[in-house]
Amino acid sequence: MISNTQFEKELEIIVANALREDVGDGDHSSLACIPEDAQGKAQLLVKDTGIIAGIAFAERVFQAVDSNLDVHCLMEEGTVVKPGDVVLTVSGSTQAILKAERLVLNAVQRMSAIATKTHSYVALLEGTHTKILDTRKTTPGIRALEKWAVKIGGGVNHRFALYDAIMLKDNHIDFAGGISQAIQKTQAYLAATGNDLELIVEARNLEEVREILRSDGVHRILLDNFNYEDTRKAVAMINGKCQTESSGNINEDTLRNYAQCGVDFISSGALTHSIYNMDLSLKAC
């Protein structure tokens, strides 16, 4: 997985790029009507129900805009919130608060929505040993925020990107000439490069599961679009030799049924690509 140092660099890039995109050569709306020395205070107000996420990122944004801003957090990441709750207050330069406002809201609204959806999936898995995973189906440029939100919601991060794990999916397998060929070539590549990366291999049917099991060194088998019966058969065939993951159009209605088939993980792109932002506002107080 991505290191803490790499993650911090991703956050720095997100903040810098977002402010470049939004502020450009200046927040002329504020510059036009707010005195440079004006001081103010605002509160991040909840207008929805769910799980709050992104508080630490909001602090990072405020500090990036003006290190003299005083941010007072009133709750922790992952807290259940309701309309009327106040997440934090920020005081200091009014111009700085207004400059940071939209980036803070965009990030916290989206992160909270992802954390809320993830939390609901985790609740559906209660009593099973199955964990919910995110995917790379994220918004370009803010993957670090979205995967951070999944963790806050109680989920588990899959690989961060193409560089921190190897996943041989259907196209890799077909282009490589088959499952065994793809695995052999991958293992030769890892030996030649010295990369220590986990190997995940996708199976489209039970015969492909059997073929994968003939190779050593596979960390996890991804059971793609399997029905319940074949999922149970695959888990029995694998019998703990490697981890198991179900994926493919799994939703709230089918999630627990797949977990009860005995898989270790269920991955869902819907955690990050199909959510509606939590309603929040930053208001003067």
PDB file of C-alpha atoms in Angstrom:
ATOM      1  CA  MET A   1       0.000   0.000   0.000  1.00  0.00           C
ATOM      2  CA  ILE A   2       0.945   3.644  -0.362  1.00  0.00           C
ATOM      3  CA  SER A   3       3.280   4.914   2.377  1.00  0.00           C
ATOM      4  CA  ASN A   4       2.410   7.739   4.764  1.00  0.00           C
ATOM      5  CA  THR A   5       5.018   9.905   3.048  1.00  0.00           C
ATOM      6  CA  GLN A   6       3.463   9.302  -0.368  1.00  0.00           C
ATOM      7  CA  PHE A   7       0.001   9.970   1.046  1.00  0.00           C
ATOM      8  CA  GLU A   8       1.131  13.290   2.526  1.00  0.00           C
ATOM      9  CA  LYS A   9       2.588  14.294  -0.831  1.00  0.00           C
ATOM     10  CA  GLU A  10      -0.715  13.447  -2.521  1.00  0.00           C
ATOM     11  CA  LEU A  11      -2.573  15.712  -0.087  1.00  0.00           C
ATOM     12  CA  GLU A  12      -0.123  18.553  -0.672  1.00  0.00           C
ATOM     13  CA  ILE A  13      -0.641  18.233  -4.419  1.00  0.00           C
ATOM     14  CA  ILE A  14      -4.433  18.187  -4.034  1.00  0.00           C
ATOM     15  CA  VAL A  15      -4.469  21.353  -1.916  1.00  0.00           C
ATOM     16  CA  ALA A  16      -2.042  23.239  -4.162  1.00  0.00           C
ATOM     17  CA  ASN A  17      -3.825  22.279  -7.366  1.00  0.00           C
ATOM     18  CA  ALA A  18      -7.299  22.956  -5.998  1.00  0.00           C
ATOM     19  CA  LEU A  19      -6.317  26.430  -4.795  1.00  0.00           C
ATOM     20  CA  ARG A  20      -4.604  27.134  -8.135  1.00  0.00           C
ATOM     21  CA  GLU A  21      -7.765  26.093  -9.932  1.00  0.00           C
ATOM     22  CA  ASP A  22     -10.157  28.049  -7.720  1.00  0.00           C
ATOM     23  CA  VAL A  23      -8.228  31.192  -6.755  1.00  0.00           C
ATOM     24  CA  GLY A  24      -6.044  31.884  -9.777  1.00  0.00           C
ATOM     25  CA  ASP A  25      -4.678  35.423  -9.535  1.00  0.00           C
ATOM     26  CA  GLY A  26      -6.964  36.292  -6.644  1.00  0.00           C
ATOM     27  CA  ASP A  27     -10.388  36.034  -5.018  1.00  0.00           C
ATOM     28  CA  HIS A  28     -11.596  39.268  -6.566  1.00  0.00           C
ATOM     29  CA  SER A  29     -15.059  39.003  -5.001  1.00  0.00           C
ATOM     30  CA  SER A  30     -13.546  39.246  -1.520  1.00  0.00           C
ATOM     31  CA  LEU A  31     -10.779  41.640  -2.523  1.00  0.00           C
ATOM     32  CA  ALA A  32     -13.409  43.999  -3.904  1.00  0.00           C
ATOM     33  CA  CYS A  33     -15.560  44.366  -0.809  1.00  0.00           C
ATOM     34  CA  ILE A  34     -13.748  42.950   2.245  1.00  0.00           C
ATOM     35  CA  PRO A  35     -11.013  45.108   3.862  1.00  0.00           C
ATOM     36  CA  GLU A  36      -7.609  43.434   3.994  1.00  0.00           C
ATOM     37  CA  ASP A  37      -7.462  43.732   7.788  1.00  0.00           C
ATOM     38  CA  ALA A  38     -11.042  42.512   8.404  1.00  0.00           C
ATOM     39  CA  GLN A  39     -11.384  39.691  10.929  1.00  0.00           C
ATOM     40  CA  GLY A  40     -14.246  37.219  11.068  1.00  0.00           C
ATOM     41  CA  LYS A  41     -15.476  33.867  12.300  1.00  0.00           C
ATOM     42  CA  ALA A  42     -17.390  31.111  10.520  1.00  0.00           C
ATOM     43  CA  GLN A  43     -18.774  27.702  11.402  1.00  0.00           C
ATOM     44  CA  LEU A  44     -19.040  24.522   9.342  1.00  0.00           C
ATOM     45  CA  LEU A  45     -22.712  23.665   9.695  1.00  0.00           C
ATOM     46  CA  VAL A  46     -24.321  20.260   9.053  1.00  0.00           C
ATOM     47  CA  LYS A  47     -27.593  20.221   7.084  1.00  0.00           C
ATOM     48  CA  ASP A  48     -27.840  16.467   6.560  1.00  0.00           C
ATOM     49  CA  THR A  49     -27.541  13.137   8.401  1.00  0.00           C
ATOM     50  CA  GLY A  50     -24.552  10.846   8.065  1.00  0.00           C
ATOM     51  CA  ILE A  51     -20.898  10.334   8.943  1.00  0.00           C
ATOM     52  CA  ILE A  52     -18.624  13.370   8.943  1.00  0.00           C
ATOM     53  CA  ALA A  53     -15.257  13.011   7.237  1.00  0.00           C
ATOM     54  CA  GLY A  54     -12.581  15.406   6.035  1.00  0.00           C
ATOM     55  CA  ILE A  55     -12.157  17.524   9.164  1.00  0.00           C
ATOM     56  CA  ALA A  56      -8.381  17.108   9.130  1.00  0.00           C
ATOM     57  CA  PHE A  57      -8.288  18.003   5.454  1.00  0.00           C
ATOM     58  CA  ALA A  58     -10.335  21.145   6.137  1.00  0.00           C
ATOM     59  CA  GLU A  59      -7.755  22.151   8.743  1.00  0.00           C
ATOM     60  CA  ARG A  60      -5.006  21.567   6.182  1.00  0.00           C
ATOM     61  CA  VAL A  61      -6.747  23.802   3.648  1.00  0.00           C
ATOM     62  CA  PHE A  62      -7.306  26.638   6.107  1.00  0.00           C
ATOM     63  CA  GLN A  63      -3.654  26.502   7.163  1.00  0.00           C
ATOM     64  CA  ALA A  64      -2.477  26.447   3.537  1.00  0.00           C
ATOM     65  CA  VAL A  65      -4.494  29.579   2.792  1.00  0.00           C
ATOM     66  CA  ASP A  66      -3.445  31.411   5.958  1.00  0.00           C
ATOM     67  CA  SER A  67      -1.378  29.842   8.731  1.00  0.00           C
ATOM     68  CA  ASN A  68      -2.783  32.414  11.178  1.00  0.00           C
ATOM     69  CA  LEU A  69      -6.338  31.113  10.883  1.00  0.00           C
ATOM     70  CA  ASP A  70      -7.546  29.572  14.144  1.00  0.00           C
ATOM     71  CA  VAL A  71      -9.468  26.332  13.516  1.00  0.00           C
ATOM     72  CA  HIS A  72     -11.381  24.816  16.433  1.00  0.00           C
ATOM     73  CA  CYS A  73     -12.693  21.302  15.741  1.00  0.00           C
ATOM     74  CA  LEU A  74     -15.813  20.358  17.686  1.00  0.00           C
ATOM     75  CA  MET A  75     -16.039  16.684  16.689  1.00  0.00           C
ATOM     76  CA  GLU A  76     -13.892  13.814  15.466  1.00  0.00           C
ATOM     77  CA  GLU A  77     -13.680  12.140  12.070  1.00  0.00           C
ATOM     78  CA  GLY A  78     -16.298   9.422  11.685  1.00  0.00           C
ATOM     79  CA  THR A  79     -18.824  10.996  14.046  1.00  0.00           C
ATOM     80  CA  VAL A  80     -22.522  10.526  13.279  1.00  0.00           C
ATOM     81  CA  VAL A  81     -23.963  13.973  12.543  1.00  0.00           C
ATOM     82  CA  LYS A  82     -27.400  15.492  12.074  1.00  0.00           C
ATOM     83  CA  PRO A  83     -28.805  18.815  10.816  1.00  0.00           C
ATOM     84  CA  GLY A  84     -27.785  21.698  13.070  1.00  0.00           C
ATOM     85  CA  ASP A  85     -24.516  20.176  14.269  1.00  0.00           C
ATOM     86  CA  VAL A  86     -21.414  22.353  14.055  1.00  0.00           C
ATOM     87  CA  VAL A  87     -18.285  20.519  12.909  1.00  0.00           C
ATOM     88  CA  LEU A  88     -15.738  23.279  13.448  1.00  0.00           C
ATOM     89  CA  THR A  89     -15.246  27.011  13.707  1.00  0.00           C
ATOM     90  CA  VAL A  90     -12.576  29.071  11.992  1.00  0.00           C
ATOM     91  CA  SER A  91     -11.588  32.616  12.885  1.00  0.00           C
ATOM     92  CA  GLY A  92      -9.094  35.124  11.546  1.00  0.00           C
ATOM     93  CA  SER A  93      -8.723  36.956   8.252  1.00  0.00           C
ATOM     94  CA  THR A  94     -12.138  37.214   6.591  1.00  0.00           C
ATOM     95  CA  GLN A  95     -10.539  37.235   3.150  1.00  0.00           C
ATOM     96  CA  ALA A  96      -8.688  34.007   3.954  1.00  0.00           C
ATOM     97  CA  ILE A  97     -11.813  32.283   5.271  1.00  0.00           C
ATOM     98  CA  LEU A  98     -13.694  33.154   2.094  1.00  0.00           C
ATOM     99  CA  LYS A  99     -10.801  32.012  -0.097  1.00  0.00           C
ATOM    100  CA  ALA A 100     -10.783  28.594   1.577  1.00  0.00           C
ATOM    101  CA  GLU A 101     -14.568  28.205   1.806  1.00  0.00           C
ATOM    102  CA  ARG A 102     -15.381  26.362  -1.431  1.00  0.00           C
ATOM    103  CA  LEU A 103     -12.457  23.931  -1.317  1.00  0.00           C
ATOM    104  CA  VAL A 104     -13.282  23.026   2.288  1.00  0.00           C
ATOM    105  CA  LEU A 105     -16.944  22.474   1.468  1.00  0.00           C
ATOM    106  CA  ASN A 106     -16.308  20.496  -1.718  1.00  0.00           C
ATOM    107  CA  ALA A 107     -13.890  18.164   0.052  1.00  0.00           C
ATOM    108  CA  VAL A 108     -15.791  17.638   3.297  1.00  0.00           C
ATOM    109  CA  GLN A 109     -19.141  17.187   1.541  1.00  0.00           C
ATOM    110  CA  ARG A 110     -17.753  14.491  -0.758  1.00  0.00           C
ATOM    111  CA  MET A 111     -15.648  12.756   1.873  1.00  0.00           C
ATOM    112  CA  SER A 112     -18.596  12.667   4.263  1.00  0.00           C
ATOM    113  CA  ALA A 113     -20.844  11.152   1.599  1.00  0.00           C
ATOM    114  CA  ILE A 114     -18.292   8.418   0.901  1.00  0.00           C
ATOM    115  CA  ALA A 115     -17.776   7.729   4.599  1.00  0.00           C
ATOM    116  CA  THR A 116     -21.544   7.547   5.098  1.00  0.00           C
ATOM    117  CA  LYS A 117     -22.037   5.048   2.273  1.00  0.00           C
ATOM    118  CA  THR A 118     -19.070   2.975   3.434  1.00  0.00           C
ATOM    119  CA  HIS A 119     -20.421   2.933   6.981  1.00  0.00           C
ATOM    120  CA  SER A 120     -23.769   1.630   5.715  1.00  0.00           C
ATOM    121  CA  TYR A 121     -21.998  -1.207   3.857  1.00  0.00           C
ATOM    122  CA  VAL A 122     -19.917  -2.064   6.921  1.00  0.00           C
ATOM    123  CA  ALA A 123     -23.121  -2.259   8.968  1.00  0.00           C
ATOM    124  CA  LEU A 124     -24.609  -4.719   6.457  1.00  0.00           C
ATOM    125  CA  LEU A 125     -21.548  -6.968   6.917  1.00  0.00           C
ATOM    126  CA  GLU A 126     -21.789  -7.035  10.706  1.00  0.00           C
ATOM    127  CA  GLY A 127     -21.441 -10.568  12.076  1.00  0.00           C
ATOM    128  CA  THR A 128     -19.465 -11.818   9.069  1.00  0.00           C
ATOM    129  CA  HIS A 129     -15.678 -11.820   8.664  1.00  0.00           C
ATOM    130  CA  THR A 130     -15.922 -10.050   5.292  1.00  0.00           C
ATOM    131  CA  LYS A 131     -14.448  -6.569   4.857  1.00  0.00           C
ATOM    132  CA  ILE A 132     -15.502  -3.941   2.311  1.00  0.00           C
ATOM    133  CA  LEU A 133     -12.889  -2.646  -0.127  1.00  0.00           C
ATOM    134  CA  ASP A 134     -12.811   0.425  -2.334  1.00  0.00           C
ATOM    135  CA  THR A 135     -11.485   0.424  -5.919  1.00  0.00           C
ATOM    136  CA  ARG A 136      -9.635   2.708  -8.357  1.00  0.00           C
ATOM    137  CA  LYS A 137     -13.004   4.003  -9.602  1.00  0.00           C
ATOM    138  CA  THR A 138     -12.316   7.391  -8.053  1.00  0.00           C
ATOM    139  CA  THR A 139     -12.493  11.024  -9.138  1.00  0.00           C
ATOM    140  CA  PRO A 140      -9.291  11.930 -11.024  1.00  0.00           C
ATOM    141  CA  GLY A 141      -7.023  14.110  -8.916  1.00  0.00           C
ATOM    142  CA  ILE A 142      -8.605  13.484  -5.498  1.00  0.00           C
ATOM    143  CA  ARG A 143      -8.179   9.731  -5.043  1.00  0.00           C
ATOM    144  CA  ALA A 144      -6.326  10.244  -1.753  1.00  0.00           C
ATOM    145  CA  LEU A 145      -9.326  12.073  -0.271  1.00  0.00           C
ATOM    146  CA  GLU A 146     -11.829   9.482  -1.425  1.00  0.00           C
ATOM    147  CA  LYS A 147      -9.831   6.528  -0.144  1.00  0.00           C
ATOM    148  CA  TRP A 148      -9.222   8.380   3.126  1.00  0.00           C
ATOM    149  CA  ALA A 149     -12.985   8.781   3.456  1.00  0.00           C
ATOM    150  CA  VAL A 150     -13.511   5.039   2.939  1.00  0.00           C
ATOM    151  CA  LYS A 151     -11.199   4.339   5.877  1.00  0.00           C
ATOM    152  CA  ILE A 152     -13.023   6.869   8.048  1.00  0.00           C
ATOM    153  CA  GLY A 153     -16.280   5.075   7.199  1.00  0.00           C
ATOM    154  CA  GLY A 154     -14.847   1.756   8.392  1.00  0.00           C
ATOM    155  CA  GLY A 155     -13.832   0.280   5.044  1.00  0.00           C
ATOM    156  CA  VAL A 156     -10.482  -1.017   3.859  1.00  0.00           C
ATOM    157  CA  ASN A 157      -8.391   0.478   1.077  1.00  0.00           C
ATOM    158  CA  HIS A 158      -7.611  -1.696  -1.936  1.00  0.00           C
ATOM    159  CA  ARG A 159      -4.395  -0.846  -3.790  1.00  0.00           C
ATOM    160  CA  PHE A 160      -3.999   2.913  -4.107  1.00  0.00           C
ATOM    161  CA  ALA A 161      -2.907   2.910  -7.733  1.00  0.00           C
ATOM    162  CA  LEU A 162      -1.218   0.856 -10.429  1.00  0.00           C
ATOM    163  CA  TYR A 163       2.148   0.969  -8.688  1.00  0.00           C
ATOM    164  CA  ASP A 164       1.515  -0.527  -5.249  1.00  0.00           C
ATOM    165  CA  ALA A 165       0.039  -3.949  -6.136  1.00  0.00           C
ATOM    166  CA  ILE A 166      -0.372  -6.138  -9.194  1.00  0.00           C
ATOM    167  CA  MET A 167      -3.877  -7.029 -10.310  1.00  0.00           C
ATOM    168  CA  LEU A 168      -4.193  -9.264 -13.350  1.00  0.00           C
ATOM    169  CA  LYS A 169      -7.665  -8.661 -14.728  1.00  0.00           C
ATOM    170  CA  ASP A 170      -9.422 -10.038 -17.793  1.00  0.00           C
ATOM    171  CA  ASN A 171      -7.619  -7.836 -20.323  1.00  0.00           C
ATOM    172  CA  HIS A 172      -4.191  -8.553 -18.844  1.00  0.00           C
ATOM    173  CA  ILE A 173      -4.942 -12.270 -18.954  1.00  0.00           C
ATOM    174  CA  ASP A 174      -6.257 -12.215 -22.506  1.00  0.00           C
ATOM    175  CA  PHE A 175      -3.419 -10.065 -23.853  1.00  0.00           C
ATOM    176  CA  ALA A 176      -0.836 -12.247 -22.064  1.00  0.00           C
ATOM    177  CA  GLY A 177      -2.226 -15.429 -23.631  1.00  0.00           C
ATOM    178  CA  GLY A 178      -4.017 -16.893 -20.619  1.00  0.00           C
ATOM    179  CA  ILE A 179      -3.978 -17.087 -16.845  1.00  0.00           C
ATOM    180  CA  SER A 180      -0.922 -19.305 -16.396  1.00  0.00           C
ATOM    181  CA  GLN A 181       1.087 -17.271 -18.889  1.00  0.00           C
ATOM    182  CA  ALA A 182       0.104 -14.001 -17.209  1.00  0.00           C
ATOM    183  CA  ILE A 183       1.081 -15.295 -13.763  1.00  0.00           C
ATOM    184  CA  GLN A 184       4.391 -16.746 -14.990  1.00  0.00           C
ATOM    185  CA  LYS A 185       5.332 -13.538 -16.791  1.00  0.00           C
ATOM    186  CA  THR A 186       4.381 -11.491 -13.733  1.00  0.00           C
ATOM    187  CA  GLN A 187       6.461 -13.611 -11.383  1.00  0.00           C
ATOM    188  CA  ALA A 188       9.441 -13.368 -13.749  1.00  0.00           C
ATOM    189  CA  TYR A 189       8.981  -9.592 -13.868  1.00  0.00           C
ATOM    190  CA  LEU A 190       8.878  -9.330 -10.071  1.00  0.00           C
ATOM    191  CA  ALA A 191      12.013 -11.460  -9.736  1.00  0.00           C
ATOM    192  CA  ALA A 192      13.860  -9.409 -12.348  1.00  0.00           C
ATOM    193  CA  THR A 193      12.880  -6.014 -10.939  1.00  0.00           C
ATOM    194  CA  GLY A 194      13.038  -6.885  -7.239  1.00  0.00           C
ATOM    195  CA  ASN A 195       9.577  -5.450  -6.661  1.00  0.00           C
ATOM    196  CA  ASP A 196       7.784  -6.914  -3.651  1.00  0.00           C
ATOM    197  CA  LEU A 197       4.173  -6.498  -4.705  1.00  0.00           C
ATOM    198  CA  GLU A 198       1.088  -8.510  -3.808  1.00  0.00           C
ATOM    199  CA  LEU A 199      -0.406 -10.432  -6.742  1.00  0.00           C
ATOM    200  CA  ILE A 200      -4.181 -10.438  -7.237  1.00  0.00           C
ATOM    201  CA  VAL A 201      -5.648 -12.455 -10.101  1.00  0.00           C
ATOM    202  CA  GLU A 202      -9.169 -12.173 -11.457  1.00  0.00           C
ATOM    203  CA  ALA A 203     -11.218 -15.283 -12.224  1.00  0.00           C
ATOM    204  CA  ARG A 204     -14.291 -15.230 -14.433  1.00  0.00           C
ATOM    205  CA  ASN A 205     -15.444 -18.774 -13.705  1.00  0.00           C
ATOM    206  CA  LEU A 206     -14.627 -21.852 -11.627  1.00  0.00           C
ATOM    207  CA  GLU A 207     -12.291 -23.293 -14.259  1.00  0.00           C
ATOM    208  CA  GLU A 208     -10.172 -20.158 -14.048  1.00  0.00           C
ATOM    209  CA  VAL A 209     -10.100 -20.498 -10.256  1.00  0.00           C
ATOM    210  CA  ARG A 210      -8.703 -24.028 -10.692  1.00  0.00           C
ATOM    211  CA  GLU A 211      -6.064 -22.760 -13.079  1.00  0.00           C
ATOM    212  CA  ILE A 212      -5.000 -19.950 -10.741  1.00  0.00           C
ATOM    213  CA  LEU A 213      -4.660 -22.417  -7.881  1.00  0.00           C
ATOM    214  CA  ARG A 214      -2.096 -24.381  -9.876  1.00  0.00           C
ATOM    215  CA  SER A 215       0.306 -21.442  -9.482  1.00  0.00           C
ATOM    216  CA  ASP A 216       2.053 -20.422  -6.273  1.00  0.00           C
ATOM    217  CA  GLY A 217       2.503 -16.873  -5.051  1.00  0.00           C
ATOM    218  CA  VAL A 218      -1.020 -15.565  -5.681  1.00  0.00           C
ATOM    219  CA  HIS A 219      -2.081 -13.377  -2.766  1.00  0.00           C
ATOM    220  CA  ARG A 220      -5.780 -13.078  -3.624  1.00  0.00           C
ATOM    221  CA  ILE A 221      -8.257 -14.390  -6.179  1.00  0.00           C
ATOM    222  CA  LEU A 222     -10.887 -11.931  -7.326  1.00  0.00           C
ATOM    223  CA  LEU A 223     -14.173 -13.688  -8.142  1.00  0.00           C
ATOM    224  CA  ASP A 224     -15.653 -11.400 -10.767  1.00  0.00           C
ATOM    225  CA  ASN A 225     -19.423 -11.484 -11.335  1.00  0.00           C
ATOM    226  CA  PHE A 226     -19.843 -14.923  -9.747  1.00  0.00           C
ATOM    227  CA  ASN A 227     -23.305 -15.966  -8.560  1.00  0.00           C
ATOM    228  CA  TYR A 228     -23.800 -17.115  -4.974  1.00  0.00           C
ATOM    229  CA  GLU A 229     -23.506 -20.828  -5.706  1.00  0.00           C
ATOM    230  CA  ASP A 230     -20.275 -20.496  -7.660  1.00  0.00           C
ATOM    231  CA  THR A 231     -18.871 -18.135  -5.045  1.00  0.00           C
ATOM    232  CA  ARG A 232     -19.419 -20.754  -2.345  1.00  0.00           C
ATOM    233  CA  LYS A 233     -17.824 -23.427  -4.563  1.00  0.00           C
ATOM    234  CA  ALA A 234     -14.835 -21.170  -5.286  1.00  0.00           C
ATOM    235  CA  VAL A 235     -14.277 -20.411  -1.600  1.00  0.00           C
ATOM    236  CA  ALA A 236     -14.345 -24.138  -0.847  1.00  0.00           C
ATOM    237  CA  MET A 237     -11.894 -24.856  -3.692  1.00  0.00           C
ATOM    238  CA  ILE A 238      -9.485 -22.140  -2.557  1.00  0.00           C
ATOM    239  CA  ASN A 239      -9.766 -23.405   1.027  1.00  0.00           C
ATOM    240  CA  GLY A 240      -7.552 -20.731   2.554  1.00  0.00           C
ATOM    241  CA  LYS A 241      -4.677 -21.103   0.082  1.00  0.00           C
ATOM    242  CA  CYS A 242      -5.047 -17.389  -0.641  1.00  0.00           C
ATOM    243  CA  GLN A 243      -7.458 -14.571   0.095  1.00  0.00           C
ATOM    244  CA  THR A 244     -10.793 -14.289  -1.706  1.00  0.00           C
ATOM    245  CA  GLU A 245     -12.592 -11.219  -3.028  1.00  0.00           C
ATOM    246  CA  SER A 246     -16.004 -10.840  -4.626  1.00  0.00           C
ATOM    247  CA  SER A 247     -16.623  -8.043  -7.095  1.00  0.00           C
ATOM    248  CA  GLY A 248     -18.989  -7.010  -9.852  1.00  0.00           C
ATOM    249  CA  ASN A 249     -22.331  -5.203  -9.506  1.00  0.00           C
ATOM    250  CA  ILE A 250     -22.663  -5.984  -5.795  1.00  0.00           C
ATOM    251  CA  ASN A 251     -25.015  -3.605  -4.011  1.00  0.00           C
ATOM    252  CA  GLU A 252     -26.857  -3.143  -0.723  1.00  0.00           C
ATOM    253  CA  ASP A 253     -29.316  -5.902  -1.612  1.00  0.00           C
ATOM    254  CA  THR A 254     -26.704  -8.549  -2.416  1.00  0.00           C
ATOM    255  CA  LEU A 255     -23.746  -7.530  -0.241  1.00  0.00           C
ATOM    256  CA  ARG A 256     -24.514  -9.669   2.803  1.00  0.00           C
ATOM    257  CA  ASN A 257     -25.415 -12.694   0.699  1.00  0.00           C
ATOM    258  CA  TYR A 258     -21.954 -12.625  -0.893  1.00  0.00           C
ATOM    259  CA  ALA A 259     -20.346 -12.211   2.520  1.00  0.00           C
ATOM    260  CA  GLN A 260     -22.192 -15.284   3.746  1.00  0.00           C
ATOM    261  CA  CYS A 261     -20.558 -17.250   0.923  1.00  0.00           C
ATOM    262  CA  GLY A 262     -17.359 -16.914   2.951  1.00  0.00           C
ATOM    263  CA  VAL A 263     -15.268 -14.435   0.967  1.00  0.00           C
ATOM    264  CA  ASP A 264     -12.664 -12.357   2.795  1.00  0.00           C
ATOM    265  CA  PHE A 265     -13.377  -9.138   0.913  1.00  0.00           C
ATOM    266  CA  ILE A 266     -16.006  -7.491  -1.237  1.00  0.00           C
ATOM    267  CA  SER A 267     -14.907  -4.606  -3.444  1.00  0.00           C
ATOM    268  CA  SER A 268     -17.328  -1.919  -4.543  1.00  0.00           C
ATOM    269  CA  GLY A 269     -16.735   0.972  -6.908  1.00  0.00           C
ATOM    270  CA  ALA A 270     -20.053   2.426  -5.762  1.00  0.00           C
ATOM    271  CA  LEU A 271     -18.397   3.631  -2.551  1.00  0.00           C
ATOM    272  CA  THR A 272     -16.680   6.372  -4.530  1.00  0.00           C
ATOM    273  CA  HIS A 273     -18.365   6.709  -7.913  1.00  0.00           C
ATOM    274  CA  SER A 274     -22.054   6.703  -6.965  1.00  0.00           C
ATOM    275  CA  ILE A 275     -22.604   9.020  -4.028  1.00  0.00           C
ATOM    276  CA  TYR A 276     -24.419  12.286  -3.348  1.00  0.00           C
ATOM    277  CA  ASN A 277     -22.548  14.937  -1.397  1.00  0.00           C
ATOM    278  CA  MET A 278     -23.573  15.568   2.182  1.00  0.00           C
ATOM    279  CA  ASP A 279     -25.231  18.973   2.587  1.00  0.00           C
ATOM    280  CA  LEU A 280     -22.956  21.303   4.571  1.00  0.00           C
ATOM    281  CA  SER A 281     -22.409  25.046   4.667  1.00  0.00           C
ATOM    282  CA  LEU A 282     -19.818  27.474   6.001  1.00  0.00           C
ATOM    283  CA  LYS A 283     -21.629  30.385   7.602  1.00  0.00           C
ATOM    284  CA  ALA A 284     -20.465  33.556   9.336  1.00  0.00           C
ATOM    285  CA  CYS A 285     -21.166  33.511  13.042  1.00  0.00           C
TER     286      CYS A 285
END
